């Protein structure tokens, strides 16, 4: 019966549909145009391009626009066809794209930051443009007037930015590893709380407004799922990358988290399972299994005439153990450990084969990904990379 409760495996790997090539430098961000065979991209080579699929099956630029500074980020709203572009010089420029995506018209530009714009979000419901910059400031502007409404200084440059329309809460993740939650009003903001769980800087944020869960990716290679709406303070770790996590996207209809990293890996996490919080690591002066002293416990070493041992921790129970009592390794997918990690011998015996069943699938994109965009209507994933290439993938899952 236990096997019936386990998550069903997603056997479909991402299928490469097309490559979009032609940029002269890193494609910092790109987006799939909904209901069109098109892609919008911004690049370090200062260009904004709209690529439309031709009869030949290849994507060619219908718009090629040069900006005065390298393009660092963008936000596209399909309903209004408003394209907000952040530049290396701190400027945000807003354009309206024509219905046939063959022309873009400049609406306004404003100096939002003193240095490179890192992230932009356009919120149609509020007519706000939210942004973060290397100047360690989060700001928001009125998209109609271009007027600056307010700002907040973060502890470090921020790479993660998400917004909840219902509560007007903004989530800002920065290079110090901290996530700050602010409550925004029309021309003021207040600090709600800050939390930190990463040992490296926050590189990406993703917000699920339905489950009210925030995902944060980090340069420490990990992802943390924060239970914001449940007010439980729960933090679930997901370990599935061998390099820093670069971008996150959430597919609501299938309850899957898609993470991409500098290792080129695309990981699809099944979040429709009851995941377990990792335990706190316990402190002890001796092994909590065999009572052998650790190397700093001079008194017990002297009394027992034994040489102190190095301390380790079991990833399942959190106990402080020596190497001899934690010689085994195991994956613990429901705790987020898709790769094998150190566990104590007794925990290794208690983990069943069903509990080792993976809850994520892995795929090599064969390029260093800097950003992803997911189109839920078609199940397409876009990845852009430092190799100047954009790739389009079919992510439609098949359940076995």
Short mmCIF file of N, CA, C and O in Angstrom, two decimals, residues 262-351:
data_model
loop_
_atom_site.label_atom_id
_atom_site.label_comp_id
_atom_site.label_asym_id
_atom_site.label_seq_id
_atom_site.Cartn_x
_atom_site.Cartn_y
_atom_site.Cartn_z
N UNK A 262 23.76 27.31 -13.38
CA UNK A 262 24.98 27.58 -14.13
C UNK A 262 25.65 26.28 -14.57
O UNK A 262 26.53 26.29 -15.43
N UNK A 263 25.23 25.15 -13.98
CA UNK A 263 25.75 23.85 -14.41
C UNK A 263 25.07 23.36 -15.68
O UNK A 263 25.36 22.27 -16.18
N UNK A 264 24.13 24.16 -16.23
CA UNK A 264 23.40 23.76 -17.43
C UNK A 264 22.24 22.85 -17.15
O UNK A 264 21.54 22.42 -18.07
N UNK A 265 22.01 22.54 -15.89
CA UNK A 265 20.96 21.60 -15.53
C UNK A 265 19.58 22.23 -15.49
O UNK A 265 19.41 23.36 -15.00
N UNK A 266 18.61 21.52 -16.04
CA UNK A 266 17.20 21.85 -15.87
C UNK A 266 16.62 20.78 -14.95
O UNK A 266 16.67 19.60 -15.27
N UNK A 267 16.11 21.20 -13.80
CA UNK A 267 15.53 20.25 -12.85
C UNK A 267 14.03 20.55 -12.72
O UNK A 267 13.65 21.70 -12.50
N UNK A 268 13.21 19.52 -12.88
CA UNK A 268 11.77 19.66 -12.74
C UNK A 268 11.36 18.95 -11.46
O UNK A 268 11.48 17.72 -11.35
N UNK A 269 10.91 19.74 -10.48
CA UNK A 269 10.57 19.22 -9.16
C UNK A 269 9.06 19.00 -9.06
O UNK A 269 8.29 19.90 -9.37
N UNK A 270 8.66 17.82 -8.61
CA UNK A 270 7.25 17.54 -8.35
C UNK A 270 6.92 18.10 -6.96
O UNK A 270 7.36 17.56 -5.95
N UNK A 271 6.14 19.19 -6.92
CA UNK A 271 5.80 19.80 -5.64
C UNK A 271 4.45 19.32 -5.13
O UNK A 271 3.97 19.80 -4.09
N UNK A 272 3.84 18.37 -5.82
CA UNK A 272 2.56 17.81 -5.39
C UNK A 272 2.78 16.61 -4.49
O UNK A 272 2.10 15.58 -4.62
N UNK A 273 3.74 16.72 -3.59
CA UNK A 273 4.04 15.67 -2.62
C UNK A 273 4.20 16.31 -1.25
O UNK A 273 4.45 17.51 -1.14
N UNK A 274 4.04 15.54 -0.21
CA UNK A 274 4.20 16.03 1.16
C UNK A 274 5.67 15.99 1.52
O UNK A 274 6.22 14.95 1.89
N UNK A 275 6.32 17.13 1.39
CA UNK A 275 7.76 17.20 1.66
C UNK A 275 8.04 17.42 3.14
O UNK A 275 7.20 17.93 3.88
N UNK A 276 9.24 17.03 3.56
CA UNK A 276 9.62 17.09 4.97
C UNK A 276 10.70 18.15 5.17
O UNK A 276 11.60 18.30 4.35
N UNK A 277 10.59 18.85 6.29
CA UNK A 277 11.58 19.86 6.62
C UNK A 277 12.85 19.17 7.12
O UNK A 277 12.80 18.19 7.86
N UNK A 278 13.99 19.68 6.69
CA UNK A 278 15.26 19.10 7.15
C UNK A 278 15.47 19.47 8.62
O UNK A 278 15.13 20.57 9.06
N UNK A 279 16.03 18.54 9.41
CA UNK A 279 16.19 18.80 10.84
C UNK A 279 17.32 19.79 11.13
O UNK A 279 18.24 19.95 10.32
N UNK A 280 17.22 20.44 12.27
CA UNK A 280 18.32 21.28 12.74
C UNK A 280 19.49 20.38 13.12
O UNK A 280 19.29 19.29 13.68
N UNK A 281 20.71 20.82 12.84
CA UNK A 281 21.88 20.04 13.23
C UNK A 281 22.12 20.20 14.73
O UNK A 281 22.18 21.33 15.25
N UNK A 282 22.25 19.08 15.41
CA UNK A 282 22.42 19.08 16.87
C UNK A 282 23.88 19.31 17.25
O UNK A 282 24.79 18.94 16.52
N UNK A 283 24.06 19.93 18.40
CA UNK A 283 25.41 20.17 18.94
C UNK A 283 25.75 19.09 19.96
O UNK A 283 24.91 18.69 20.77
N UNK A 284 26.97 18.62 19.90
CA UNK A 284 27.42 17.61 20.86
C UNK A 284 28.95 17.60 20.90
O UNK A 284 29.60 17.93 19.91
N UNK A 285 29.48 17.25 22.04
CA UNK A 285 30.93 17.14 22.17
C UNK A 285 31.44 15.75 21.86
O UNK A 285 32.66 15.52 21.81
N UNK A 286 30.50 14.82 21.66
CA UNK A 286 30.89 13.44 21.33
C UNK A 286 29.84 12.84 20.41
O UNK A 286 28.71 13.35 20.30
N UNK A 287 30.19 11.78 19.72
CA UNK A 287 29.28 11.12 18.79
C UNK A 287 28.03 10.67 19.51
O UNK A 287 28.10 10.02 20.56
N UNK A 288 26.88 11.03 18.97
CA UNK A 288 25.61 10.69 19.60
C UNK A 288 25.18 9.25 19.32
O UNK A 288 24.08 8.85 19.69
N UNK A 289 26.05 8.49 18.68
CA UNK A 289 25.79 7.07 18.45
C UNK A 289 26.73 6.19 19.29
O UNK A 289 26.29 5.28 19.97
N UNK A 290 28.05 6.47 19.21
CA UNK A 290 29.02 5.60 19.92
C UNK A 290 29.71 6.31 21.08
O UNK A 290 30.53 5.70 21.77
N UNK A 291 29.42 7.58 21.28
CA UNK A 291 29.97 8.38 22.39
C UNK A 291 31.47 8.64 22.28
O UNK A 291 32.09 9.07 23.25
N UNK A 292 32.07 8.40 21.12
CA UNK A 292 33.48 8.75 20.93
C UNK A 292 33.62 10.27 20.95
O UNK A 292 32.81 10.97 20.34
N UNK A 293 34.64 10.82 21.63
CA UNK A 293 34.78 12.28 21.70
C UNK A 293 35.20 12.88 20.36
O UNK A 293 35.90 12.24 19.57
N UNK A 294 34.71 14.09 20.11
CA UNK A 294 35.18 14.84 18.95
C UNK A 294 36.49 15.53 19.29
O UNK A 294 36.85 15.68 20.46
N UNK A 295 37.22 15.98 18.28
CA UNK A 295 38.62 16.37 18.48
C UNK A 295 38.80 17.60 19.37
O UNK A 295 39.89 17.85 19.87
N UNK A 296 37.76 18.38 19.63
CA UNK A 296 37.89 19.54 20.52
C UNK A 296 37.56 19.19 21.98
O UNK A 296 37.75 20.01 22.86
N UNK A 297 37.06 17.97 22.20
CA UNK A 297 36.66 17.57 23.56
C UNK A 297 37.87 17.00 24.30
O UNK A 297 38.02 15.79 24.47
N UNK A 298 38.76 17.90 24.75
CA UNK A 298 40.03 17.47 25.36
C UNK A 298 39.83 16.67 26.63
O UNK A 298 40.55 15.71 26.88
N UNK A 299 38.84 17.03 27.45
CA UNK A 299 38.64 16.33 28.73
C UNK A 299 38.27 14.87 28.51
O UNK A 299 38.87 13.96 29.11
N UNK A 300 37.29 14.62 27.63
CA UNK A 300 36.88 13.23 27.40
C UNK A 300 37.99 12.44 26.70
O UNK A 300 38.17 11.26 26.97
N UNK A 301 38.75 13.14 25.81
CA UNK A 301 39.87 12.46 25.16
C UNK A 301 40.90 12.01 26.21
O UNK A 301 41.43 10.90 26.15
N UNK A 302 41.19 12.90 27.17
CA UNK A 302 42.16 12.58 28.22
C UNK A 302 41.65 11.46 29.13
O UNK A 302 42.36 10.50 29.42
N UNK A 303 40.35 11.57 29.54
CA UNK A 303 39.77 10.59 30.45
C UNK A 303 39.67 9.21 29.82
O UNK A 303 39.91 8.18 30.47
N UNK A 304 39.31 9.15 28.54
CA UNK A 304 39.11 7.86 27.87
C UNK A 304 40.35 7.37 27.15
O UNK A 304 40.37 6.26 26.62
N UNK A 305 41.38 8.25 27.11
CA UNK A 305 42.64 7.92 26.40
C UNK A 305 42.38 7.57 24.93
O UNK A 305 42.93 6.63 24.39
N UNK A 306 41.49 8.37 24.33
CA UNK A 306 41.14 8.15 22.91
C UNK A 306 41.39 9.43 22.11
O UNK A 306 41.25 10.54 22.64
N UNK A 307 41.77 9.25 20.88
CA UNK A 307 41.99 10.39 19.99
C UNK A 307 40.65 10.90 19.49
O UNK A 307 39.77 10.12 19.09
N UNK A 308 40.48 12.21 19.51
CA UNK A 308 39.22 12.81 19.08
C UNK A 308 38.96 12.62 17.59
O UNK A 308 39.88 12.54 16.78
N UNK A 309 37.68 12.53 17.25
CA UNK A 309 37.26 12.29 15.87
C UNK A 309 36.62 13.54 15.27
O UNK A 309 36.21 14.46 15.97
N UNK A 310 36.54 13.56 13.96
CA UNK A 310 35.90 14.66 13.25
C UNK A 310 34.39 14.53 13.36
O UNK A 310 33.84 13.42 13.30
N UNK A 311 33.71 15.67 13.50
CA UNK A 311 32.25 15.66 13.62
C UNK A 311 31.57 15.72 12.26
O UNK A 311 31.99 16.47 11.37
N UNK A 312 30.52 14.92 12.07
CA UNK A 312 29.64 14.97 10.90
C UNK A 312 28.21 15.08 11.40
O UNK A 312 27.95 15.00 12.60
N UNK A 313 27.28 15.26 10.47
CA UNK A 313 25.86 15.29 10.84
C UNK A 313 25.06 14.42 9.88
O UNK A 313 25.29 14.43 8.67
N UNK A 314 24.14 13.67 10.43
CA UNK A 314 23.20 12.88 9.63
C UNK A 314 22.18 13.84 9.03
O UNK A 314 21.56 14.62 9.75
N UNK A 315 21.98 13.78 7.72
CA UNK A 315 21.05 14.69 7.06
C UNK A 315 19.59 14.35 7.34
O UNK A 315 18.72 15.18 7.14
N UNK A 316 19.33 13.14 7.84
CA UNK A 316 17.94 12.75 8.09
C UNK A 316 17.49 13.07 9.51
O UNK A 316 16.41 13.62 9.72
N UNK A 317 18.33 12.76 10.52
CA UNK A 317 17.92 13.00 11.90
C UNK A 317 18.61 14.21 12.52
O UNK A 317 18.18 14.71 13.56
N UNK A 318 19.70 14.66 11.90
CA UNK A 318 20.39 15.84 12.40
C UNK A 318 21.37 15.59 13.52
O UNK A 318 22.00 16.53 14.03
N UNK A 319 21.55 14.33 13.93
CA UNK A 319 22.45 14.05 15.04
C UNK A 319 23.91 14.23 14.65
O UNK A 319 24.30 14.03 13.50
N UNK A 320 24.72 14.63 15.65
CA UNK A 320 26.16 14.77 15.46
C UNK A 320 26.79 13.39 15.60
O UNK A 320 26.62 12.72 16.63
N UNK A 321 27.47 12.95 14.55
CA UNK A 321 28.01 11.59 14.53
C UNK A 321 29.43 11.59 13.98
O UNK A 321 29.86 12.52 13.30
N UNK A 322 30.16 10.52 14.29
CA UNK A 322 31.51 10.36 13.75
C UNK A 322 31.43 9.69 12.37
O UNK A 322 30.38 9.23 11.95
N UNK A 323 32.56 9.64 11.69
CA UNK A 323 32.59 9.06 10.35
C UNK A 323 32.25 7.58 10.34
O UNK A 323 31.58 7.10 9.41
N UNK A 324 32.65 6.86 11.37
CA UNK A 324 32.39 5.42 11.43
C UNK A 324 30.90 5.13 11.56
O UNK A 324 30.39 4.16 11.00
N UNK A 325 30.19 5.98 12.31
CA UNK A 325 28.76 5.78 12.53
C UNK A 325 27.90 6.41 11.43
O UNK A 325 26.67 6.36 11.48
N UNK A 326 28.56 7.02 10.44
CA UNK A 326 27.81 7.62 9.32
C UNK A 326 28.54 7.31 8.02
O UNK A 326 28.79 8.19 7.20
N UNK A 327 28.87 6.04 7.85
CA UNK A 327 29.65 5.62 6.68
C UNK A 327 28.79 5.43 5.44
O UNK A 327 29.30 5.26 4.34
N UNK A 328 27.46 5.45 5.61
CA UNK A 328 26.55 5.19 4.49
C UNK A 328 26.03 6.50 3.90
O UNK A 328 26.01 7.54 4.56
N UNK A 329 25.58 6.42 2.65
CA UNK A 329 24.97 7.55 1.97
C UNK A 329 23.65 7.12 1.34
O UNK A 329 23.50 5.96 0.95
N UNK A 330 22.74 8.07 1.24
CA UNK A 330 21.44 7.76 0.64
C UNK A 330 20.80 9.04 0.13
O UNK A 330 21.04 10.13 0.67
N UNK A 331 20.00 8.90 -0.92
CA UNK A 331 19.16 10.01 -1.33
C UNK A 331 17.94 10.04 -0.40
O UNK A 331 17.51 9.00 0.10
N UNK A 332 17.42 11.24 -0.14
CA UNK A 332 16.20 11.39 0.67
C UNK A 332 15.32 12.41 -0.05
O UNK A 332 15.20 13.57 0.35
N UNK A 333 14.68 12.01 -1.17
CA UNK A 333 13.97 12.97 -2.03
C UNK A 333 12.91 13.81 -1.32
O UNK A 333 12.75 14.99 -1.63
N UNK A 334 12.16 13.23 -0.38
CA UNK A 334 11.10 14.00 0.28
C UNK A 334 11.66 15.07 1.19
O UNK A 334 10.95 15.98 1.61
N UNK A 335 12.96 14.98 1.51
CA UNK A 335 13.64 16.05 2.23
C UNK A 335 14.40 16.96 1.27
O UNK A 335 15.11 17.87 1.69
N UNK A 336 14.26 16.70 -0.02
CA UNK A 336 14.89 17.54 -1.01
C UNK A 336 16.26 17.05 -1.47
O UNK A 336 16.87 17.64 -2.36
N UNK A 337 16.75 15.97 -0.88
CA UNK A 337 18.07 15.45 -1.25
C UNK A 337 17.94 14.43 -2.37
O UNK A 337 17.79 13.23 -2.14
N UNK A 338 17.97 14.92 -3.60
CA UNK A 338 17.88 14.04 -4.76
C UNK A 338 19.21 13.32 -5.00
O UNK A 338 19.24 12.25 -5.60
N UNK A 339 20.31 13.92 -4.54
CA UNK A 339 21.62 13.27 -4.60
C UNK A 339 21.87 12.58 -3.27
O UNK A 339 21.30 12.94 -2.24
N UNK A 340 22.76 11.60 -3.28
CA UNK A 340 23.08 10.89 -2.04
C UNK A 340 23.82 11.79 -1.06
O UNK A 340 24.72 12.54 -1.45
N UNK A 341 23.41 11.72 0.20
CA UNK A 341 24.03 12.53 1.26
C UNK A 341 24.37 11.62 2.45
O UNK A 341 23.91 10.48 2.54
N UNK A 342 25.18 12.14 3.36
CA UNK A 342 25.61 11.38 4.53
C UNK A 342 24.44 11.16 5.49
O UNK A 342 23.72 12.11 5.85
N UNK A 343 24.25 9.93 5.90
CA UNK A 343 23.26 9.59 6.93
C UNK A 343 23.91 8.63 7.92
O UNK A 343 24.87 7.93 7.59
N UNK A 344 23.39 8.63 9.14
CA UNK A 344 23.91 7.69 10.14
C UNK A 344 23.44 6.28 9.77
O UNK A 344 22.48 6.10 9.01
N UNK A 345 24.10 5.29 10.32
CA UNK A 345 23.82 3.90 9.94
C UNK A 345 22.38 3.49 10.24
O UNK A 345 21.74 2.78 9.45
N UNK A 346 21.84 3.93 11.38
CA UNK A 346 20.47 3.53 11.74
C UNK A 346 19.44 4.18 10.82
O UNK A 346 18.45 3.55 10.44
N UNK A 347 19.68 5.43 10.43
CA UNK A 347 18.76 6.09 9.49
C UNK A 347 18.84 5.43 8.12
O UNK A 347 17.83 5.29 7.42
N UNK A 348 20.04 5.01 7.73
CA UNK A 348 20.21 4.35 6.43
C UNK A 348 19.38 3.07 6.37
O UNK A 348 18.75 2.76 5.34
N UNK A 349 19.33 2.34 7.47
CA UNK A 349 18.55 1.10 7.52
C UNK A 349 17.05 1.38 7.48
O UNK A 349 16.27 0.55 7.00
N UNK A 350 16.65 2.54 8.01
CA UNK A 350 15.22 2.84 8.11
C UNK A 350 14.63 3.38 6.82
O UNK A 350 13.41 3.35 6.62
N UNK A 351 15.47 3.88 5.91
CA UNK A 351 14.97 4.46 4.66
C UNK A 351 14.61 3.34 3.69
O UNK A 351 15.45 2.51 3.34
#
